[in-house]
Short mmCIF file of C-alpha atoms in Angstrom, two decimals:
data_model
loop_
_atom_site.label_atom_id
_atom_site.label_comp_id
_atom_site.label_asym_id
_atom_site.label_seq_id
_atom_site.Cartn_x
_atom_site.Cartn_y
_atom_site.Cartn_z
CA MET A 74 7.91 -40.97 1.37
CA VAL A 75 8.43 -38.99 -1.84
CA LYS A 76 11.48 -36.76 -1.86
CA HIS A 77 11.45 -33.39 -3.53
CA SER A 78 14.19 -31.30 -5.10
CA ALA A 79 13.51 -27.58 -4.92
CA ASN A 80 14.42 -25.25 -7.76
CA ILE A 81 14.14 -21.55 -6.87
CA GLU A 82 14.72 -18.98 -9.59
CA MET A 83 14.46 -15.22 -9.81
CA ILE A 84 11.51 -14.14 -11.93
CA HIS A 85 12.52 -12.12 -14.97
CA PHE A 86 10.26 -9.16 -15.73
CA LYS A 87 9.99 -10.16 -19.41
CA THR A 88 8.43 -13.55 -18.58
CA ALA A 89 6.75 -12.63 -15.29
CA ARG A 90 3.16 -12.88 -16.53
CA GLN A 91 3.34 -16.68 -16.59
CA TRP A 92 3.11 -16.59 -12.78
CA LYS A 93 -0.01 -14.47 -12.53
CA GLY A 94 -2.18 -17.55 -11.93
CA LEU A 95 -0.65 -17.93 -8.46
CA LEU A 96 -1.34 -14.31 -7.52
CA SER A 97 -4.41 -12.28 -6.65
CA PRO A 98 -5.43 -9.54 -9.12
CA LEU A 99 -3.98 -6.82 -6.88
CA LEU A 100 -0.61 -8.56 -6.55
CA ARG A 101 -0.31 -9.21 -10.28
CA ASN A 102 0.43 -5.52 -10.81
CA TYR A 103 3.83 -6.03 -9.16
CA LEU A 104 4.86 -8.38 -11.97
CA ASP A 105 5.04 -5.35 -14.26
CA GLU A 106 7.39 -3.59 -11.82
CA LEU A 107 10.09 -6.23 -11.35
CA ALA A 108 13.60 -4.78 -11.35
CA PRO A 109 16.04 -6.42 -13.80
CA GLY A 110 18.99 -6.49 -11.36
CA PRO A 111 21.75 -7.42 -10.66
CA THR A 112 21.98 -4.35 -8.42
CA TYR A 113 18.97 -2.94 -6.58
CA SER A 114 17.91 0.31 -4.95
CA GLU A 115 15.13 1.35 -2.57
CA GLY A 116 11.68 0.64 -3.95
CA ASP A 117 12.76 -2.07 -6.38
CA VAL A 118 10.49 -5.13 -6.61
CA ILE A 119 12.07 -8.59 -6.81
CA GLY A 120 10.36 -11.93 -7.36
CA TRP A 121 11.23 -15.61 -7.03
CA SER A 122 9.45 -18.74 -8.25
CA LEU A 123 9.72 -22.22 -6.73
CA ASN A 124 9.43 -25.48 -8.59
CA LEU A 125 9.45 -28.90 -6.90
CA GLN A 126 10.71 -32.00 -8.69
CA LYS A 127 9.87 -35.50 -7.42
CA ASN A 128 13.04 -37.58 -7.10
CA GLY A 129 14.81 -35.22 -9.48
CA ASN A 130 12.39 -36.07 -12.29
CA GLN A 131 11.74 -32.90 -14.29
CA ARG A 132 8.67 -34.46 -15.93
CA ALA A 133 7.11 -34.84 -12.48
CA SER A 134 7.81 -31.25 -11.49
CA SER A 135 5.20 -28.69 -10.49
CA ASP A 136 5.10 -24.91 -10.06
CA CYS A 137 4.48 -24.45 -6.36
CA GLY A 138 4.95 -20.86 -5.32
CA VAL A 139 5.86 -17.24 -5.89
CA LEU A 140 7.48 -14.79 -3.49
CA LEU A 141 7.39 -11.06 -4.22
CA ALA A 142 9.36 -8.53 -2.21
CA LYS A 143 10.35 -4.88 -2.25
CA LEU A 144 13.59 -3.31 -1.05
CA ILE A 145 12.86 -0.72 1.66
CA THR A 146 14.66 1.30 4.31
CA SER A 147 13.46 1.30 7.89
CA PHE A 148 14.65 2.23 11.36
CA ASN A 149 15.24 -0.50 13.93
CA PRO A 150 14.25 -0.02 17.61
CA GLU A 151 17.64 1.60 18.29
CA GLY A 152 16.94 4.25 15.64
CA GLN A 153 19.47 2.88 13.17
CA LYS A 154 18.62 3.01 9.48
CA ARG A 155 18.41 -0.44 7.93
CA THR A 156 17.94 -1.84 4.42
CA LEU A 157 15.31 -4.57 4.48
CA LEU A 158 13.68 -6.90 2.03
CA SER A 159 9.95 -6.38 2.60
CA ILE A 160 8.05 -9.55 1.65
CA LEU A 161 4.89 -8.51 -0.18
CA CYS A 162 3.49 -12.03 -0.47
CA ILE A 163 4.34 -15.72 -0.40
CA SER A 164 1.75 -17.29 -2.69
CA ILE A 165 1.63 -21.10 -2.80
CA GLY A 166 -0.35 -23.53 -4.96
CA GLY A 167 -3.29 -25.25 -3.27
CA GLU A 168 -1.87 -28.79 -3.31
CA CYS A 169 1.60 -27.86 -2.05
CA ASP A 170 2.86 -28.05 1.52
CA LYS A 171 2.77 -24.41 2.60
CA SER A 172 5.18 -24.86 5.50
CA GLU A 173 7.75 -26.65 3.34
CA ILE A 174 7.56 -24.06 0.56
CA GLY A 175 7.65 -21.15 3.02
CA PHE A 176 10.79 -22.41 4.75
CA LEU A 177 12.52 -23.10 1.42
CA PHE A 178 11.72 -19.59 0.20
CA LEU A 179 12.88 -17.94 3.42
CA GLU A 180 16.13 -19.90 3.47
CA HIS A 181 16.85 -18.93 -0.11
CA ILE A 182 16.17 -15.21 0.22
CA THR A 183 18.07 -15.10 3.54
CA ASN A 184 21.21 -16.24 1.74
CA PHE A 185 20.48 -13.86 -1.14
CA SER A 186 19.94 -10.88 1.19
CA LYS A 187 23.13 -11.55 3.13
CA THR A 188 25.05 -11.78 -0.15
CA MET A 189 23.63 -8.35 -1.06
CA SER A 190 24.65 -7.01 2.41
CA TRP A 191 21.06 -6.17 3.34
CA ASP A 192 20.10 -6.08 7.00
CA GLY A 193 17.01 -8.26 7.33
CA PHE A 194 13.35 -8.79 6.48
CA HIS A 195 9.96 -7.24 6.94
CA ILE A 196 6.60 -9.00 6.49
CA GLY A 197 3.21 -7.32 6.76
CA CYS A 198 0.04 -9.40 6.93
CA PRO A 199 -3.51 -9.33 8.34
CA ILE A 200 -3.84 -10.17 12.03
CA SER A 201 -6.32 -12.96 11.24
CA GLY A 202 -7.04 -15.48 8.49
CA SER A 203 -5.18 -18.34 6.83
CA TYR A 204 -2.31 -16.20 5.52
CA SER A 205 -1.79 -14.75 8.99
CA GLN A 206 -1.62 -18.26 10.46
CA PHE A 207 0.90 -19.26 7.77
CA ILE A 208 3.16 -16.26 8.46
CA HIS A 209 2.83 -16.74 12.23
CA SER A 210 3.95 -20.36 11.85
CA LEU A 211 6.79 -19.40 9.49
CA THR A 212 8.18 -16.65 11.71
CA GLY A 213 7.72 -18.73 14.86
CA ASN A 214 10.26 -21.27 13.62
CA THR A 215 12.87 -19.12 11.85
CA GLY A 216 14.88 -17.01 14.24
CA HIS A 217 13.98 -13.93 16.24
CA TRP A 218 11.17 -11.78 14.84
CA MET A 219 9.83 -8.58 16.36
CA LYS A 220 6.11 -7.87 16.03
CA TYR A 221 4.41 -4.47 15.85
CA PRO A 222 0.89 -3.25 15.01
CA GLY A 223 0.59 -2.24 11.37
CA GLU A 224 -1.64 -0.30 9.05
CA ILE A 225 -5.37 -0.79 8.58
CA VAL A 226 -6.76 -1.21 5.07
CA VAL A 227 -10.33 0.06 4.69
CA THR A 228 -12.61 -0.49 1.68
CA LEU A 229 -15.79 1.46 0.81
CA SER A 230 -18.35 0.60 -1.87
CA ASN A 231 -21.86 0.45 -0.35
CA LEU A 232 -23.35 3.79 -1.36
CA LYS A 233 -26.40 3.34 0.87
CA LYS A 234 -24.09 3.27 3.88
CA VAL A 235 -21.53 5.81 2.73
CA GLY A 236 -24.02 8.31 1.25
CA PRO A 237 -25.55 9.64 4.51
CA LEU A 238 -22.11 9.95 6.09
CA LEU A 239 -20.79 11.79 3.05
CA LYS A 240 -23.65 14.33 3.21
CA ARG A 241 -23.02 14.97 6.93
CA LEU A 242 -19.32 15.47 6.35
CA GLU A 243 -19.93 17.80 3.42
CA ARG A 244 -22.26 19.97 5.52
CA SER A 245 -19.69 20.05 8.32
CA THR A 246 -16.78 21.02 6.08
CA LYS A 247 -18.90 23.69 4.40
CA ARG A 248 -19.56 25.36 7.76
CA MET A 249 -15.89 25.16 8.72
CA HIS A 250 -14.81 26.55 5.37
CA GLN A 251 -16.59 29.86 5.81
CA PRO A 252 -13.88 31.63 7.86
CA ALA A 253 -10.98 29.72 6.31
CA LYS A 254 -9.23 30.88 3.15
CA TRP A 255 -8.43 27.73 1.25
CA SER A 256 -9.62 26.31 -2.05
CA ILE A 257 -9.65 22.87 -3.64
CA GLU A 258 -8.32 22.57 -7.18
CA SER A 259 -7.81 19.75 -9.65
CA TYR A 260 -4.46 18.03 -9.62
CA SER A 261 -2.25 19.01 -12.53
CA MET A 262 1.07 17.58 -13.62
CA ILE A 263 1.60 20.74 -15.67
CA GLU A 264 2.55 22.69 -12.53
CA LEU A 265 5.83 20.77 -12.24
CA ASP A 266 7.87 23.78 -11.08
CA GLN A 267 5.44 24.47 -8.25
CA TRP A 268 5.43 20.81 -7.24
CA LYS A 269 9.24 20.72 -7.22
CA GLU A 270 9.28 23.78 -4.96
CA ARG A 271 6.75 22.10 -2.68
CA VAL A 272 8.80 18.87 -2.44
CA LYS A 273 11.86 20.92 -1.48
CA TYR A 274 9.85 22.94 1.06
CA SER A 275 8.40 19.76 2.60
CA GLU A 276 11.82 18.15 2.97
CA GLN A 277 13.29 21.27 4.56
CA ASN A 278 10.46 21.54 7.12
CA ASP A 279 9.88 17.82 7.75
CA PHE A 280 6.36 18.09 6.27
CA GLY A 281 4.47 15.57 4.17
CA VAL A 282 5.94 15.06 0.71
CA PRO A 283 3.56 14.88 -2.29
CA TRP A 284 3.93 12.39 -5.11
CA ASN A 285 7.34 13.01 -6.60
CA PRO A 286 7.95 11.73 -10.17
CA GLU A 287 11.67 11.69 -9.41
CA ASP A 288 11.23 9.29 -6.47
CA ASP A 289 11.99 5.84 -7.90
CA SER A 290 10.70 4.09 -4.75
CA ILE A 291 7.07 4.93 -5.69
CA ILE A 292 5.80 2.47 -8.30
CA TRP A 293 2.31 3.93 -8.80
CA LYS A 294 1.21 6.95 -10.79
CA PRO A 295 -1.45 9.44 -9.67
CA SER A 296 -4.93 9.51 -11.10
CA VAL A 297 -5.09 13.06 -12.38
CA LYS A 298 -8.89 12.93 -12.54
CA TYR A 299 -9.33 11.83 -8.92
CA SER A 300 -6.59 13.75 -7.14
CA ARG A 301 -6.95 17.15 -5.51
CA VAL A 302 -4.75 20.06 -4.42
CA LEU A 303 -5.39 22.40 -1.49
CA LYS A 304 -4.22 25.99 -1.98
CA SER A 305 -4.19 29.27 -0.11
CA ASN A 306 -3.25 32.49 -1.89
CA GLY A 307 -2.02 30.41 -4.82
CA GLN A 308 0.35 28.30 -2.71
CA ILE A 309 0.09 24.53 -2.25
CA ILE A 310 -0.74 23.76 1.39
CA GLY A 311 -2.11 20.23 1.02
CA TRP A 312 -3.26 17.48 -1.29
CA LEU A 313 -5.06 14.20 -1.71
CA ILE A 314 -3.27 12.19 -4.38
CA CYS A 315 -5.14 9.05 -5.44
CA HIS A 316 -4.26 6.14 -7.68
CA PHE A 317 -5.93 3.04 -9.09
CA ILE A 318 -5.11 -0.33 -7.55
CA SER A 319 -7.32 -1.95 -10.19
CA LYS A 320 -9.77 -0.51 -12.71
CA ASP A 321 -12.60 -0.77 -10.13
CA LEU A 322 -10.68 0.21 -7.00
CA LEU A 323 -9.35 3.70 -6.27
CA ARG A 324 -6.99 4.25 -3.38
CA TYR A 325 -7.17 7.57 -1.56
CA GLY A 326 -3.43 7.76 -1.18
CA LYS A 327 -1.31 10.65 0.02
CA LEU A 328 -3.46 12.94 2.21
CA TRP A 329 -1.75 15.93 3.77
CA VAL A 330 -2.48 19.47 4.96
CA ASP A 331 0.12 21.78 6.48
CA PRO A 332 0.17 22.43 10.24
CA GLY A 333 -2.42 25.02 11.20
CA TRP A 334 -4.90 23.90 8.53
CA GLU A 335 -5.93 20.58 10.10
CA SER A 336 -8.92 22.05 11.97
CA THR A 337 -10.32 24.05 9.06
CA GLY A 338 -12.19 21.10 7.57
CA ALA A 339 -9.75 20.95 4.66
CA PRO A 340 -8.63 17.29 5.06
CA LEU A 341 -12.22 16.02 5.09
CA ALA A 342 -13.20 18.37 2.28
CA LEU A 343 -10.50 16.89 0.07
CA LEU A 344 -11.67 13.37 0.83
CA CYS A 345 -15.37 14.22 0.34
CA ASP A 346 -14.69 15.89 -2.99
CA VAL A 347 -12.94 12.79 -4.36
CA ILE A 348 -15.50 10.31 -2.96
CA ARG A 349 -18.38 12.33 -4.44
CA SER A 350 -16.84 12.60 -7.92
CA ALA A 351 -15.47 9.04 -8.10
CA HIS A 352 -18.38 6.99 -6.76
CA PHE A 353 -21.66 8.96 -6.70
CA LYS A 354 -22.18 10.02 -10.32
CA HIS A 355 -25.19 7.71 -10.86
CA PHE A 356 -26.35 7.24 -7.28
CA ASP A 357 -30.13 7.01 -6.86
CA GLU A 358 -30.90 7.99 -3.27
CA SER A 359 -34.52 6.82 -3.54
CA SER A 360 -33.63 3.30 -4.67
CA ASN A 361 -33.67 0.44 -2.17
CA ILE A 362 -31.39 -1.68 -4.34
CA HIS A 363 -27.80 -2.13 -3.14
CA GLN A 364 -25.64 0.17 -5.25
CA THR A 365 -21.90 0.21 -5.72
CA GLY A 366 -19.91 3.20 -6.88
CA SER A 367 -20.03 4.74 -10.33
CA PRO A 368 -17.94 5.48 -12.34
CA VAL A 369 -15.49 3.80 -9.91
CA LYS A 370 -16.93 0.79 -8.09
CA ALA A 371 -15.03 1.12 -4.78
CA GLY A 372 -12.46 3.13 -2.90
CA CYS A 373 -9.98 2.28 -0.20
CA PHE A 374 -7.55 4.00 2.14
CA ILE A 375 -4.87 2.99 4.60
CA SER A 376 -5.21 4.25 8.14
CA HIS A 377 -2.11 4.53 10.31
CA PRO A 378 -2.80 4.07 14.05
CA THR A 379 0.30 6.16 14.80
CA ASN A 380 -1.50 9.18 13.30
CA GLN A 381 -3.87 9.26 16.24
CA ARG A 382 -5.97 12.22 15.15
CA LEU A 383 -6.72 10.95 11.67
CA HIS A 384 -7.07 7.34 12.81
CA ARG A 385 -9.61 8.33 15.46
CA LEU A 386 -11.64 10.10 12.79
CA MET A 387 -11.52 7.08 10.48
CA THR A 388 -12.51 4.73 13.31
CA GLN A 389 -15.45 6.87 14.39
CA LYS A 390 -16.77 7.84 10.96
CA PHE A 391 -15.76 5.28 8.36
CA LYS A 392 -15.49 1.99 10.24
CA PRO A 393 -19.32 1.72 10.68
CA VAL A 394 -19.95 2.12 6.92
CA CYS A 395 -17.01 0.26 5.39
CA ASP A 396 -17.07 -3.08 3.55
CA SER A 397 -13.88 -4.30 5.19
CA TRP A 398 -11.56 -3.15 7.97
CA ILE A 399 -8.39 -5.25 7.77
CA GLU A 400 -5.82 -4.72 10.51
CA LEU A 401 -2.24 -5.64 9.69
CA LYS A 402 0.69 -6.82 11.78
CA ASN A 403 4.35 -6.12 11.00
CA TYR A 404 7.11 -8.69 11.49
CA PHE A 405 10.76 -7.57 11.47
CA GLN A 406 13.90 -9.68 11.54
CA TYR A 407 17.38 -8.13 11.69
CA PHE A 408 20.25 -10.43 10.81
CA ASP A 409 22.57 -8.95 13.44
CA GLN A 410 20.01 -9.80 16.16
CA VAL A 411 19.23 -13.39 15.14
#
């Protein structure tokens, strides 16, 4: 039996690109966001690489895996605020023993997290598939983990499917808009004073908070072209702030309308306006050829089952026309409960 010596090192942001081969295109973006340390705050991304050496022979070593994580705050079941290391991915080379690498990674970052006085871990993953099986096996053998339903990631790109739904929704929102007094405007970073006032107002009233450039926990930047603002009498009352996950994939991100405006058609109108402008510029309705979006190939959004009203709408309207509907599961481990 060949013995291995594991070498786990923190990935430095200046040399992080050398590990992109072990990551999917979407996850590679996190390599540009790695925090330099040695201290960390909420939203910081941290990465580790693992190298195995056979019998201590450096010449027989191989790069086996990458773990990326983000520092977050969360509330445990007792309502106590906790600082957790949220594991974004554990990516392992095809010829390596996934269980061995996973356990080595988890042992290492457990010691690191306790040294930093953090409170535990969070892992989010699909409820099915090989990665889900890997995480299920890993968590089933490493202490006490609590499991909860997670978000649902939905992707849209088939215009033949989405087009008829989009037209129906646009007609519906147009009828609902008649008695309502709201308007949709382009997103503008120039109105910084108004956005600052809106952030303050949201925090004071426990409303949704728009993208805040002063919030260091948000690592993405809005797409100005494909974001929208909802106003009434010149005041911001809602928004749909989108961002690019990759050059061909637009995420419909922060969607919010103030209480009292939910039933006016405004939330759907915001979404329809972005979908129409981002994906249907060159759509030929008479063509029988499968068409993807133009100028942006595809869009995606995250549905939260806890937001029952919006999730019901997404399930009824968008699930039948989507390319993928990926349900996630959340795993939590708190060190004081292990």
